[in-house]
Short mmCIF file of C-alpha atoms and ligand atoms in Angstrom, two decimals:
data_model
loop_
_atom_site.label_atom_id
_atom_site.label_comp_id
_atom_site.label_asym_id
_atom_site.label_seq_id
_atom_site.Cartn_x
_atom_site.Cartn_y
_atom_site.Cartn_z
CA MET I 1 0.15 -0.47 0.32
CA ILE I 2 1.43 3.88 -0.60
CA ASP I 3 1.38 6.18 1.65
CA GLN I 4 -0.46 9.50 -0.42
CA SER I 5 0.12 11.58 1.74
CA HIS I 6 3.43 12.84 -0.10
CA ASP I 7 4.03 14.11 -3.19
CA ARG I 8 6.30 11.43 -4.54
CA LEU I 9 8.68 11.02 -7.11
CA LEU I 10 9.01 7.91 -8.62
CA ILE I 11 12.82 6.49 -9.67
CA ILE I 12 12.99 3.76 -12.17
CA ASP I 13 16.03 1.72 -11.85
CA PHE I 14 17.30 0.21 -14.91
CA GLY I 15 19.98 -1.43 -12.63
CA SER I 16 22.77 1.14 -11.93
CA GLN I 17 25.68 1.12 -9.76
CA VAL I 18 24.48 4.33 -8.68
CA THR I 19 20.37 4.61 -8.53
CA GLN I 20 20.32 4.99 -4.73
CA LEU I 21 22.40 8.35 -4.38
CA ILE I 22 19.59 9.25 -6.49
CA ALA I 23 17.00 9.03 -4.24
CA ARG I 24 19.53 10.67 -1.62
CA ARG I 25 20.10 14.10 -3.43
CA LEU I 26 16.30 14.26 -3.75
CA ARG I 27 16.32 12.99 -0.09
CA GLU I 28 17.61 15.86 0.56
CA LEU I 29 16.01 18.49 -0.76
CA ASN I 30 13.15 16.92 1.00
CA VAL I 31 11.48 15.23 -1.63
CA TYR I 32 9.21 11.67 -0.99
CA CYS I 33 10.97 9.18 -3.09
CA GLU I 34 10.63 5.78 -4.32
CA ILE I 35 13.03 3.44 -6.04
CA HIS I 36 11.68 0.61 -8.29
CA PRO I 37 12.87 -2.06 -10.31
CA PHE I 38 11.50 -1.51 -13.95
CA GLN I 39 10.18 -5.15 -14.34
CA LYS I 40 7.90 -4.27 -11.59
CA VAL I 41 7.20 -0.12 -12.88
CA THR I 42 3.70 -2.21 -14.62
CA ASP I 43 0.32 0.11 -15.17
CA ALA I 44 -1.53 -0.80 -12.97
CA PHE I 45 1.67 0.84 -10.08
CA LEU I 46 1.88 3.57 -12.05
CA ALA I 47 -1.79 4.14 -11.33
CA ASP I 48 -1.86 2.96 -7.75
CA PHE I 49 2.06 4.69 -6.95
CA GLN I 50 1.02 8.15 -9.06
CA PRO I 51 4.54 10.44 -9.37
CA ARG I 52 4.51 14.15 -9.63
CA ALA I 53 7.00 13.29 -10.36
CA VAL I 54 9.25 9.74 -12.80
CA ILE I 55 13.23 10.51 -12.87
CA LEU I 56 14.68 6.66 -14.99
CA SER I 57 18.69 5.52 -14.07
CA GLY I 58 21.16 4.89 -16.12
CA GLY I 59 21.80 1.14 -16.37
CA PRO I 60 24.00 -1.46 -17.50
CA ALA I 61 21.96 -2.43 -20.07
CA SER I 62 22.34 -1.26 -24.70
CA VAL I 63 19.20 -0.74 -25.81
CA PHE I 64 19.91 -2.85 -28.73
CA ALA I 65 19.88 -5.75 -26.86
CA ASP I 66 17.47 -8.72 -26.93
CA GLY I 67 14.97 -7.58 -24.24
CA ALA I 68 16.32 -4.34 -23.32
CA PRO I 69 14.72 -3.17 -19.68
CA MET I 70 12.70 -1.00 -20.44
CA PRO I 71 9.71 1.59 -18.09
CA PRO I 72 6.10 0.99 -19.77
CA SER I 73 5.27 3.86 -22.39
CA THR I 74 2.55 5.11 -20.35
CA VAL I 75 5.09 6.51 -17.81
CA PHE I 76 5.11 9.26 -21.21
CA ASP I 77 1.90 9.47 -20.66
CA LEU I 78 1.32 10.60 -17.70
CA GLY I 79 1.72 14.08 -18.12
CA VAL I 80 4.18 14.62 -14.86
CA PRO I 81 8.09 15.75 -15.41
CA ILE I 82 10.60 13.88 -16.35
CA LEU I 83 13.90 12.68 -15.95
CA GLY I 84 16.45 10.37 -17.45
CA ILE I 85 19.88 10.07 -16.19
CA CYS I 86 22.21 8.23 -18.83
CA TYR I 87 20.84 4.93 -20.08
CA GLY I 88 17.40 6.60 -18.82
CA GLN I 89 18.06 8.89 -21.95
CA GLN I 90 19.17 6.74 -23.99
CA VAL I 91 16.23 5.09 -23.30
CA MET I 92 13.58 8.39 -23.43
CA MET I 93 15.34 9.17 -27.04
CA HIS I 94 14.62 6.08 -28.45
CA VAL I 95 10.81 5.77 -26.57
CA LEU I 96 9.96 8.99 -28.41
CA GLY I 97 11.48 9.35 -31.92
CA GLY I 98 15.19 9.92 -31.21
CA LYS I 99 18.43 7.40 -32.00
CA VAL I 100 20.50 5.85 -30.54
CA GLU I 101 23.82 4.49 -31.54
CA ARG I 102 26.33 1.94 -30.06
CA GLY I 103 28.93 2.63 -28.66
CA HIS I 104 31.68 2.38 -31.02
CA GLY I 105 34.53 4.20 -30.83
CA THR I 106 32.97 7.09 -28.40
CA ALA I 107 32.47 5.48 -24.94
CA GLU I 108 32.82 7.15 -22.72
CA PHE I 109 33.85 7.00 -19.04
CA GLY I 110 34.90 9.37 -15.64
CA ARG I 111 35.28 13.63 -15.96
CA ALA I 112 34.49 15.28 -18.66
CA TYR I 113 33.29 19.12 -19.70
CA VAL I 114 29.61 20.55 -20.20
CA THR I 115 29.13 24.14 -22.44
CA PRO I 116 25.74 25.65 -22.42
CA MET I 117 23.63 26.89 -25.20
CA THR I 118 22.46 30.26 -25.61
CA GLN I 119 19.10 29.25 -25.17
CA LYS I 120 17.77 29.59 -20.75
CA LEU I 121 16.09 26.01 -19.87
CA ALA I 122 14.81 26.04 -16.33
CA LEU I 123 16.49 22.93 -15.25
CA LEU I 124 19.86 24.78 -15.59
CA ASP I 125 19.61 27.38 -13.39
CA GLY I 126 21.64 28.68 -10.86
CA TRP I 127 24.08 25.49 -12.51
CA PHE I 128 26.84 26.81 -14.67
CA GLN I 129 29.09 28.50 -12.17
CA THR I 130 31.82 29.25 -15.09
CA ASP I 131 31.61 29.12 -18.75
CA ARG I 132 31.72 24.78 -18.13
CA GLU I 133 30.36 22.75 -15.66
CA GLN I 134 32.13 19.44 -14.68
CA VAL I 135 30.12 16.13 -14.79
CA TRP I 136 30.76 12.64 -14.76
CA MET I 137 29.73 10.57 -17.72
CA SER I 138 30.05 7.09 -17.48
CA HIS I 139 28.38 5.82 -20.16
CA GLY I 140 28.72 2.73 -24.69
CA ASP I 141 26.83 4.24 -26.62
CA HIS I 142 25.98 6.98 -27.43
CA VAL I 143 21.97 9.45 -28.62
CA SER I 144 23.35 10.39 -31.88
CA ALA I 145 20.07 12.21 -33.09
CA ILE I 146 17.61 13.58 -30.14
CA ALA I 147 13.45 12.41 -30.12
CA PRO I 148 11.33 15.49 -31.50
CA GLY I 149 10.06 18.61 -29.07
CA PHE I 150 13.38 18.13 -27.40
CA GLU I 151 16.02 20.62 -28.76
CA VAL I 152 19.75 20.83 -26.78
CA TYR I 153 20.83 23.05 -24.22
CA GLY I 154 24.36 22.01 -23.50
CA THR I 155 27.51 19.57 -25.10
CA SER I 156 30.43 17.93 -24.07
CA PRO I 157 32.77 16.90 -27.07
CA ASN I 158 32.48 13.40 -27.27
CA ALA I 159 28.78 14.02 -25.80
CA PRO I 160 27.26 16.75 -28.14
CA PHE I 161 23.56 15.84 -26.27
CA ALA I 162 24.49 15.74 -22.69
CA ILE I 163 21.85 18.14 -21.59
CA THR I 164 18.87 17.91 -23.77
CA GLY I 165 14.95 18.92 -22.62
CA ASP I 166 11.39 18.98 -23.97
CA VAL I 167 10.13 22.12 -22.12
CA LYS I 168 6.80 21.41 -23.55
CA ARG I 169 6.52 18.01 -22.10
CA ASN I 170 8.79 18.38 -19.31
CA PHE I 171 11.21 16.22 -20.44
CA TYR I 172 14.72 16.39 -19.98
CA ALA I 173 17.24 14.12 -20.12
CA VAL I 174 20.63 14.58 -19.65
CA GLN I 175 24.65 12.17 -20.45
CA PHE I 176 25.71 12.26 -18.10
CA HIS I 177 25.05 11.52 -13.83
CA PRO I 178 24.58 14.86 -11.58
CA GLU I 179 24.15 12.67 -8.47
CA VAL I 180 27.29 11.29 -8.40
CA HIS I 181 30.54 14.02 -6.48
CA HIS I 182 32.29 13.87 -9.44
CA THR I 183 29.45 16.23 -10.62
CA PRO I 184 29.80 18.78 -8.42
CA ASN I 185 27.12 20.89 -8.87
CA GLY I 186 24.30 18.06 -9.33
CA ALA I 187 22.45 19.04 -6.51
CA LYS I 188 21.65 21.86 -8.53
CA LEU I 189 19.57 19.85 -11.95
CA TYR I 190 17.85 17.97 -8.72
CA GLU I 191 16.86 21.54 -6.82
CA ASN I 192 15.39 22.68 -9.93
CA PHE I 193 13.42 19.02 -11.78
CA VAL I 194 11.78 19.43 -8.28
CA ALA I 195 10.39 23.02 -8.58
CA LEU I 196 9.93 22.31 -11.67
CA ALA I 197 7.45 19.58 -11.24
CA GLY I 198 5.98 21.62 -7.72
CA PHE I 199 7.27 19.62 -5.42
CA LYS I 200 6.61 21.48 -1.73
CA GLY I 201 9.58 19.77 0.73
CA ASP I 202 7.39 18.42 2.76
CA TRP I 203 9.14 15.55 3.60
CA THR I 204 11.32 16.43 7.22
CA MET I 205 11.22 14.44 10.16
CA GLY I 206 9.29 16.11 12.16
CA ALA I 207 6.44 14.76 10.24
CA TYR I 208 7.28 12.02 9.28
CA ARG I 209 7.85 11.11 13.67
CA GLU I 210 4.27 12.32 13.53
CA GLU I 211 3.05 10.02 10.74
CA ALA I 212 5.45 7.41 11.71
CA ILE I 213 3.63 7.38 15.11
CA ALA I 214 0.55 7.60 13.61
CA LYS I 215 0.41 4.82 11.45
CA ILE I 216 2.19 2.26 14.56
CA ARG I 217 -1.05 2.79 16.75
CA GLU I 218 -2.99 1.94 13.16
CA GLN I 219 -0.57 -1.57 13.03
CA VAL I 220 -0.12 -2.72 16.45
CA GLY I 221 -3.98 -1.86 18.11
CA SER I 222 -3.50 -3.28 21.20
CA GLY I 223 -1.29 -5.89 19.92
CA ARG I 224 1.98 -6.70 22.60
CA VAL I 225 5.45 -5.07 20.97
CA ILE I 226 9.39 -6.89 22.09
CA CYS I 227 12.01 -4.90 20.18
CA ALA I 228 15.22 -6.73 20.52
CA LEU I 229 17.22 -3.40 21.47
CA SER I 230 21.44 -3.31 20.86
CA GLY I 231 22.15 -0.53 21.35
CA GLY I 232 22.88 0.78 17.62
CA VAL I 233 21.49 3.87 16.05
CA ASP I 234 18.61 2.37 13.81
CA SER I 235 17.43 -0.08 16.57
CA SER I 236 17.27 2.29 19.79
CA VAL I 237 15.41 5.11 17.64
CA ALA I 238 13.22 2.85 16.20
CA ALA I 239 12.54 1.94 20.09
CA VAL I 240 11.84 5.23 20.97
CA LEU I 241 9.70 5.96 18.28
CA ILE I 242 7.01 3.66 18.65
CA HIS I 243 7.67 4.16 22.85
CA GLU I 244 6.18 6.86 22.06
CA ALA I 245 3.01 5.35 20.04
CA ILE I 246 2.04 2.44 22.18
CA GLY I 247 3.57 3.52 25.37
CA GLU I 248 3.97 -0.01 27.28
CA GLN I 249 2.99 -2.15 24.53
CA LEU I 250 6.02 -2.14 23.58
CA THR I 251 8.87 -5.02 25.44
CA CYS I 252 13.10 -4.66 24.92
CA VAL I 253 14.97 -7.29 25.26
CA TYR I 254 18.81 -6.14 25.17
CA VAL I 255 20.44 -9.12 24.75
CA ASP I 256 24.56 -8.87 26.42
CA HIS I 257 26.09 -11.88 25.03
CA GLY I 258 29.36 -10.50 26.99
CA LEU I 259 31.36 -9.05 23.55
CA MET I 260 30.29 -6.46 24.69
CA ARG I 261 33.15 -3.25 24.13
CA LYS I 262 33.99 -2.14 27.72
CA ASP I 263 31.05 -0.30 30.53
CA GLU I 264 29.12 -0.77 26.05
CA SER I 265 25.53 -2.73 28.51
CA ALA I 266 25.23 -0.09 31.33
CA GLN I 267 25.39 3.02 29.06
CA VAL I 268 23.46 1.04 27.17
CA VAL I 269 21.05 0.40 29.11
CA GLY I 270 21.62 3.04 32.19
CA MET I 271 20.43 5.39 29.34
CA PHE I 272 17.41 3.78 28.18
CA ARG I 273 16.44 3.62 31.83
CA GLU I 274 17.44 7.20 32.49
CA HIS I 275 16.46 8.76 29.29
CA TYR I 276 12.19 6.56 28.03
CA ASN I 277 10.51 5.10 31.04
CA LEU I 278 10.11 1.49 28.87
CA PRO I 279 9.55 -1.93 29.44
CA LEU I 280 13.44 -2.93 29.34
CA ILE I 281 14.66 -6.23 29.79
CA HIS I 282 18.06 -7.10 30.77
CA ALA I 283 19.36 -10.37 30.38
CA ASP I 284 22.21 -10.84 31.02
CA GLU I 285 24.05 -14.11 29.33
CA SER I 286 27.25 -14.14 28.58
CA ASP I 287 27.78 -17.15 30.45
CA LEU I 288 25.96 -19.04 28.17
CA PHE I 289 27.54 -17.29 24.97
CA LEU I 290 30.80 -17.27 25.96
CA GLY I 291 30.26 -21.54 27.23
CA THR I 292 29.02 -22.48 24.45
CA LEU I 293 31.72 -20.07 21.62
CA GLU I 294 34.80 -22.01 24.47
CA GLY I 295 37.58 -23.56 21.96
CA VAL I 296 35.59 -22.21 18.60
CA SER I 297 38.09 -20.53 16.54
CA ASP I 298 36.99 -20.43 12.33
CA PRO I 299 34.77 -17.81 12.07
CA GLU I 300 31.70 -18.76 9.94
CA THR I 301 31.17 -21.22 12.82
CA LYS I 302 32.05 -18.79 15.49
CA ARG I 303 29.15 -16.74 13.70
CA LYS I 304 25.59 -19.10 13.26
CA ILE I 305 26.24 -20.19 16.84
CA ILE I 306 26.13 -16.13 18.81
CA GLY I 307 22.32 -15.89 15.65
CA GLY I 308 21.23 -19.24 17.53
CA LEU I 309 21.77 -18.31 20.34
CA PHE I 310 20.55 -15.00 20.37
CA ILE I 311 17.11 -16.34 19.02
CA GLU I 312 16.93 -19.14 21.30
CA VAL I 313 17.24 -16.08 24.19
CA PHE I 314 15.28 -14.24 22.86
CA GLU I 315 12.46 -15.82 22.09
CA LYS I 316 13.33 -17.00 26.05
CA TYR I 317 12.45 -13.67 27.26
CA ALA I 318 9.37 -13.61 25.01
CA LYS I 319 7.84 -16.42 26.37
CA GLU I 320 8.87 -15.03 30.23
CA ILE I 321 6.70 -12.11 29.42
CA GLY I 322 3.92 -14.05 28.07
CA GLY I 323 4.75 -13.60 24.02
CA ALA I 324 4.27 -10.53 21.48
CA ASP I 325 2.12 -9.86 18.26
CA PHE I 326 5.06 -8.54 16.31
CA LEU I 327 8.05 -7.74 16.74
CA ALA I 328 10.05 -4.38 16.14
CA GLN I 329 13.18 -4.22 14.12
CA GLY I 330 15.16 -1.26 12.69
CA THR I 331 15.15 -2.05 8.99
CA LEU I 332 16.74 0.89 6.75
CA TYR I 333 15.44 1.94 3.17
CA PRO I 334 18.34 0.26 1.48
CA ASP I 335 18.00 -2.69 2.92
CA VAL I 336 14.94 -2.41 1.26
CA ILE I 337 15.36 -1.70 -2.28
CA GLU I 338 15.15 -4.68 -4.75
CA SER I 339 18.28 -3.68 -6.63
CA VAL I 340 18.10 -5.07 -10.54
CA SER I 341 19.88 -7.02 -11.43
CA PHE I 342 21.86 -8.36 -14.27
CA SER I 343 23.63 -11.21 -13.71
CA GLY I 344 21.71 -13.32 -12.46
CA GLY I 345 23.54 -15.84 -10.14
CA PRO I 346 23.75 -16.50 -6.99
CA SER I 347 26.71 -14.17 -5.05
CA VAL I 348 29.23 -15.41 -2.90
CA THR I 349 28.29 -16.12 1.05
CA ILE I 350 31.10 -13.95 2.40
CA LYS I 351 29.52 -13.90 5.93
CA SER I 352 27.08 -14.33 7.61
CA HIS I 353 24.98 -11.69 8.67
CA HIS I 354 24.41 -11.51 12.60
CA ASN I 355 19.96 -10.31 13.03
CA VAL I 356 16.83 -12.43 14.15
CA GLY I 357 16.06 -14.62 11.18
CA GLY I 358 13.50 -17.15 11.50
CA LEU I 359 12.19 -15.04 14.84
CA PRO I 360 8.92 -13.57 13.27
CA GLU I 361 7.03 -17.09 11.54
CA ARG I 362 8.35 -19.46 14.82
CA MET I 363 6.59 -16.37 17.17
CA ASN I 364 4.20 -15.96 14.47
CA MET I 365 4.58 -12.65 15.08
CA GLN I 366 4.06 -9.70 12.53
CA LEU I 367 7.03 -7.12 12.53
CA VAL I 368 6.72 -3.68 13.15
CA GLU I 369 9.41 -2.11 10.69
CA PRO I 370 8.64 2.54 11.71
CA LEU I 371 12.05 3.41 9.11
CA ARG I 372 11.44 0.87 6.20
CA GLU I 373 11.76 4.41 4.13
CA LEU I 374 14.98 5.75 5.67
CA PHE I 375 18.57 6.41 4.45
CA LYS I 376 21.24 6.53 7.64
CA ASP I 377 21.27 9.94 8.15
CA GLU I 378 17.32 9.96 7.89
CA VAL I 379 17.75 7.89 11.00
CA ARG I 380 19.94 10.21 12.95
CA ALA I 381 17.76 13.39 12.00
CA LEU I 382 14.85 11.31 13.18
CA GLY I 383 16.71 10.17 16.47
CA GLN I 384 17.35 13.77 17.26
CA GLU I 385 14.10 14.73 16.49
CA LEU I 386 12.96 12.35 19.17
CA GLY I 387 15.63 13.79 21.49
CA LEU I 388 17.99 11.13 21.21
CA PRO I 389 21.50 12.33 23.48
CA ALA I 390 24.09 13.89 19.93
CA SER I 391 26.40 10.33 21.85
CA PHE I 392 24.79 7.95 20.72
CA ILE I 393 23.00 9.39 17.80
CA GLY I 394 26.92 9.19 16.28
CA ARG I 395 28.60 5.59 17.36
CA HIS I 396 29.90 3.63 14.43
CA PRO I 397 28.56 1.00 13.85
CA PHE I 398 28.82 -2.14 15.91
CA PRO I 399 28.40 -5.68 14.68
CA GLY I 400 25.25 -8.12 16.11
CA PRO I 401 27.60 -11.29 17.15
CA GLY I 402 29.97 -8.09 18.59
CA LEU I 403 34.54 -8.57 19.67
CA ALA I 404 33.30 -12.30 18.70
CA ILE I 405 34.75 -11.38 15.08
CA ARG I 406 37.92 -9.03 16.40
CA CYS I 407 39.07 -12.24 18.37
CA PRO I 408 40.79 -14.25 16.42
CA GLY I 409 40.90 -17.68 16.46
CA GLU I 410 39.30 -19.44 20.06
CA ILE I 411 37.98 -16.46 22.27
CA THR I 412 39.43 -16.27 25.92
CA ARG I 413 36.92 -14.46 28.85
CA ALA I 414 41.61 -13.58 29.37
CA LYS I 415 41.42 -11.97 25.48
CA LEU I 416 38.05 -10.57 25.72
CA ASP I 417 39.33 -8.02 28.90
CA ILE I 418 42.55 -7.32 27.34
CA LEU I 419 40.51 -6.40 24.31
CA ARG I 420 37.89 -4.23 26.06
CA GLU I 421 41.12 -2.24 27.28
CA VAL I 422 42.25 -1.47 24.02
CA ASP I 423 39.59 -0.45 22.92
CA ALA I 424 39.29 1.53 25.21
CA VAL I 425 42.31 3.45 25.22
CA TYR I 426 42.03 3.48 21.16
CA ILE I 427 38.54 5.40 20.93
CA ASP I 428 39.53 7.97 23.84
CA GLN I 429 43.22 8.52 21.53
CA ILE I 430 40.19 8.86 18.16
CA ARG I 431 38.25 11.77 20.49
CA LYS I 432 40.94 13.40 22.41
CA HIS I 433 42.62 14.18 18.54
CA GLY I 434 38.81 15.79 17.83
CA LEU I 435 38.39 12.46 15.26
CA TYR I 436 35.55 10.03 15.73
CA ASP I 437 33.37 12.14 13.40
CA GLU I 438 35.49 11.47 10.23
CA ILE I 439 35.48 8.01 10.38
CA TRP I 440 33.11 5.81 9.47
CA GLN I 441 34.14 3.09 12.54
CA ALA I 442 36.97 2.46 14.68
CA PHE I 443 38.23 -0.17 16.29
CA VAL I 444 40.93 -3.23 17.57
CA ALA I 445 41.31 -7.06 16.72
CA ILE I 446 43.10 -8.49 19.17
CA LEU I 447 46.05 -11.08 17.24
CA PRO I 448 45.65 -14.84 17.69
CA VAL I 449 49.66 -14.00 17.93
CA LYS I 450 52.32 -14.12 21.07
CA THR I 451 55.76 -11.73 20.94
CA VAL I 452 57.80 -10.69 22.48
CA GLY I 453 58.93 -7.22 23.96
CA VAL I 454 61.36 -6.18 26.08
CA MET I 455 59.22 -3.47 28.34
CA GLY I 456 62.11 -1.49 31.71
CA ASP I 457 64.83 -4.65 32.08
CA GLY I 458 63.10 -7.44 30.92
CA ARG I 459 61.09 -9.45 28.81
CA THR I 460 57.60 -9.66 27.59
CA TYR I 461 55.41 -12.01 25.81
CA ASP I 462 52.33 -10.62 25.40
CA TYR I 463 49.47 -10.09 22.89
CA ALA I 464 50.00 -8.13 19.74
CA CYS I 465 46.79 -6.36 17.64
CA ALA I 466 45.94 -4.64 15.54
CA LEU I 467 43.96 -1.11 14.82
CA ARG I 468 41.06 -0.50 12.76
CA ALA I 469 39.79 2.62 11.21
CA VAL I 470 38.37 3.27 7.89
CA THR I 471 36.50 5.77 6.21
CA SER I 472 32.73 4.05 3.94
CA VAL I 473 29.24 5.47 2.82
CA ASP I 474 27.36 2.67 4.09
CA GLY I 475 29.87 -0.06 4.69
CA MET I 476 29.89 -1.77 1.32
CA THR I 477 33.52 -0.04 0.78
CA ALA I 478 35.13 1.46 2.96
CA ASP I 479 39.23 2.94 2.64
CA TYR I 480 41.46 2.66 5.65
CA TYR I 481 41.86 6.25 7.82
CA PRO I 482 44.76 7.83 6.91
CA PHE I 483 45.89 8.84 10.27
CA THR I 484 49.75 10.80 10.77
CA HIS I 485 53.20 9.05 12.12
CA GLU I 486 51.52 11.26 15.22
CA PHE I 487 48.64 10.55 16.82
CA LEU I 488 49.48 6.55 15.60
CA GLY I 489 53.05 6.02 17.92
CA GLU I 490 51.63 7.83 20.38
CA THR I 491 48.61 5.59 19.46
CA ALA I 492 50.71 3.15 20.59
CA THR I 493 52.71 3.97 23.45
CA ARG I 494 49.65 4.44 25.26
CA ILE I 495 48.26 1.08 24.95
CA ILE I 496 51.32 -0.33 26.26
CA ASN I 497 51.81 1.26 28.64
CA GLU I 498 48.17 1.39 29.78
CA VAL I 499 46.92 -2.06 28.30
CA PRO I 500 48.63 -4.98 30.43
CA GLY I 501 49.32 -8.39 28.10
CA ILE I 502 49.98 -6.46 24.56
CA ASN I 503 53.43 -5.95 23.84
CA ARG I 504 52.85 -4.96 19.59
CA VAL I 505 50.29 -2.42 17.52
CA THR I 506 49.85 -2.39 14.25
CA TYR I 507 47.53 -0.25 12.06
CA ASP I 508 45.51 -2.40 9.72
CA ILE I 509 46.14 -0.61 6.13
CA THR I 510 43.64 -3.39 3.75
CA SER I 511 40.06 -1.13 1.80
CA LYS I 512 37.59 -2.50 1.37
CA PRO I 513 37.64 -4.16 -1.24
CA PRO I 514 39.45 -6.58 -1.06
CA GLY I 515 40.43 -6.86 3.00
CA THR I 516 36.47 -6.30 5.37
CA ILE I 517 35.80 -4.34 7.46
CA GLU I 518 35.98 -7.11 10.71
CA TRP I 519 38.66 -9.26 10.35
CA GLU I 520 36.72 -11.66 10.95
P1 LIG C 601 32.17 -6.65 6.56
O1 LIG C 601 33.28 -6.73 8.03
O2 LIG C 601 31.28 -7.03 6.28
O3 LIG C 601 31.36 -5.30 7.73
O4 LIG C 601 33.17 -5.21 5.93
C1 LIG C 601 30.78 -4.48 6.73
C2 LIG C 601 30.11 -3.73 8.44
O5 LIG C 601 28.46 -4.45 8.58
C3 LIG C 601 29.35 -4.70 9.67
N1 LIG C 601 28.72 -5.83 10.41
C4 LIG C 601 27.34 -6.74 10.95
N2 LIG C 601 26.66 -6.29 11.18
N3 LIG C 601 25.67 -8.15 11.88
C5 LIG C 601 26.00 -6.35 12.22
O6 LIG C 601 24.83 -6.24 12.34
C6 LIG C 601 27.27 -8.54 11.50
O7 LIG C 601 27.26 -10.00 11.70
C7 LIG C 601 28.60 -8.30 11.04
N4 LIG C 601 29.13 -8.56 10.79
C8 LIG C 601 29.90 -7.42 10.11
C9 LIG C 601 31.09 -3.78 10.12
O8 LIG C 601 30.98 -3.90 11.49
C10 LIG C 601 30.26 -3.40 9.23
O9 LIG C 601 30.72 -1.57 9.50
#
């Protein structure tokens, strides 16, 4: 069922790697949009969705390919503004009577410069800062003749039809990608496009909060909801929002698996008990988890054990409170978007992620997922709106299996204690140097090797550790953070002086890919 209370923009996805960025640019403009794969966009879908405007994304296909991805032709009869990007432009020209040619020799990937024509176009208001604008091109085929009704408003050496438009129909098509960072002024095009389409910019977190509360009340009625609270941003925001909607009908369960960081359980439980008067069970199950993990060193086995026990424990507490009709989850929009896959092949499991999957069926519960429409930065804004402390909202992500996957090899309580101390010193250093918010995620892994050192006049034989800090947008790809040598030196000294059990510090400079962020 589509929410009809906001003006909606429909992004038809043809499989570009950067389609999500289009949605982000629009959300930044307070415009509500949804991404849907082209196969799903039928006439009936369009009638239900009733978009105020449509964007056709880029994609890797060629309009000449057999079964080339196409939108239903009725999309061009809706009478709403349409913007085609890259493959989306080629689709528009192909369908509306222009011509597309195969790439031979004219493929273009990377930075290019577009120069304006003399005629003005509202889509370009304020866009050209100088006599040319940097854009990002990524195309094999190209448009060789524009469709009737279209005019050219910008050209580049390899894309004579870089910017085209049919002002009467409010159709626009560009060969480049305005949504990416390498088109520095690209956001302006989106701003102009949504203004042309008459969007009011009514998608704000204040409005969202009120609507989400009403929806939760409607869905849940007088039912009972249970929520696995991890202390992470998503589950915390979901819990507070649901609590605001239905009060004591919500019970949160915080499962302490003994793999949390230093003082973390006390902080999470304390914060919720202090600020929110919500029923919260603090389930200390560390003996169960650590006992079962004893002697296990294979990463996938660790993950499976933790995931399985988590569900068992959660189920136990759910039964204790007399069961629940609903399970609350902090699912986000990027997890929901059905992306277009052209490979069709099964993907390899790199790591089994820990979640409470399987529980809703087993316990016959429905899901309440009030963050399904939001991106991570929107969840943070909503958290702020709900009054969650800034220190909570800005926390780095922490994986469900916790320190287990930062302790390669066998997990022992002694190693975990050392790891908690090193991690605390490292994060303290990062905060003291004002770097916490610049870094996407930072942590320490304790290595399964002991090394020889010398302290004072004595020999030491202690564990080595690896510091990790990465920058990332979504955790899918990551770069190591370029600390200064001074920072690294000072941190290593502090760790070795302050944490007994560690006598060697290394810094992990692997990006993802080929590495992953966590060590296991
Ligand atoms: P990797 O190691 O796969 O991690 O590059 C990407 C991001 O996901 C986090 N991560 C997890 N988060 N449950 C989670 O909720 C998990 O099982 C899990 N494993 C990894 C990781 O910390 C990083 O932010």
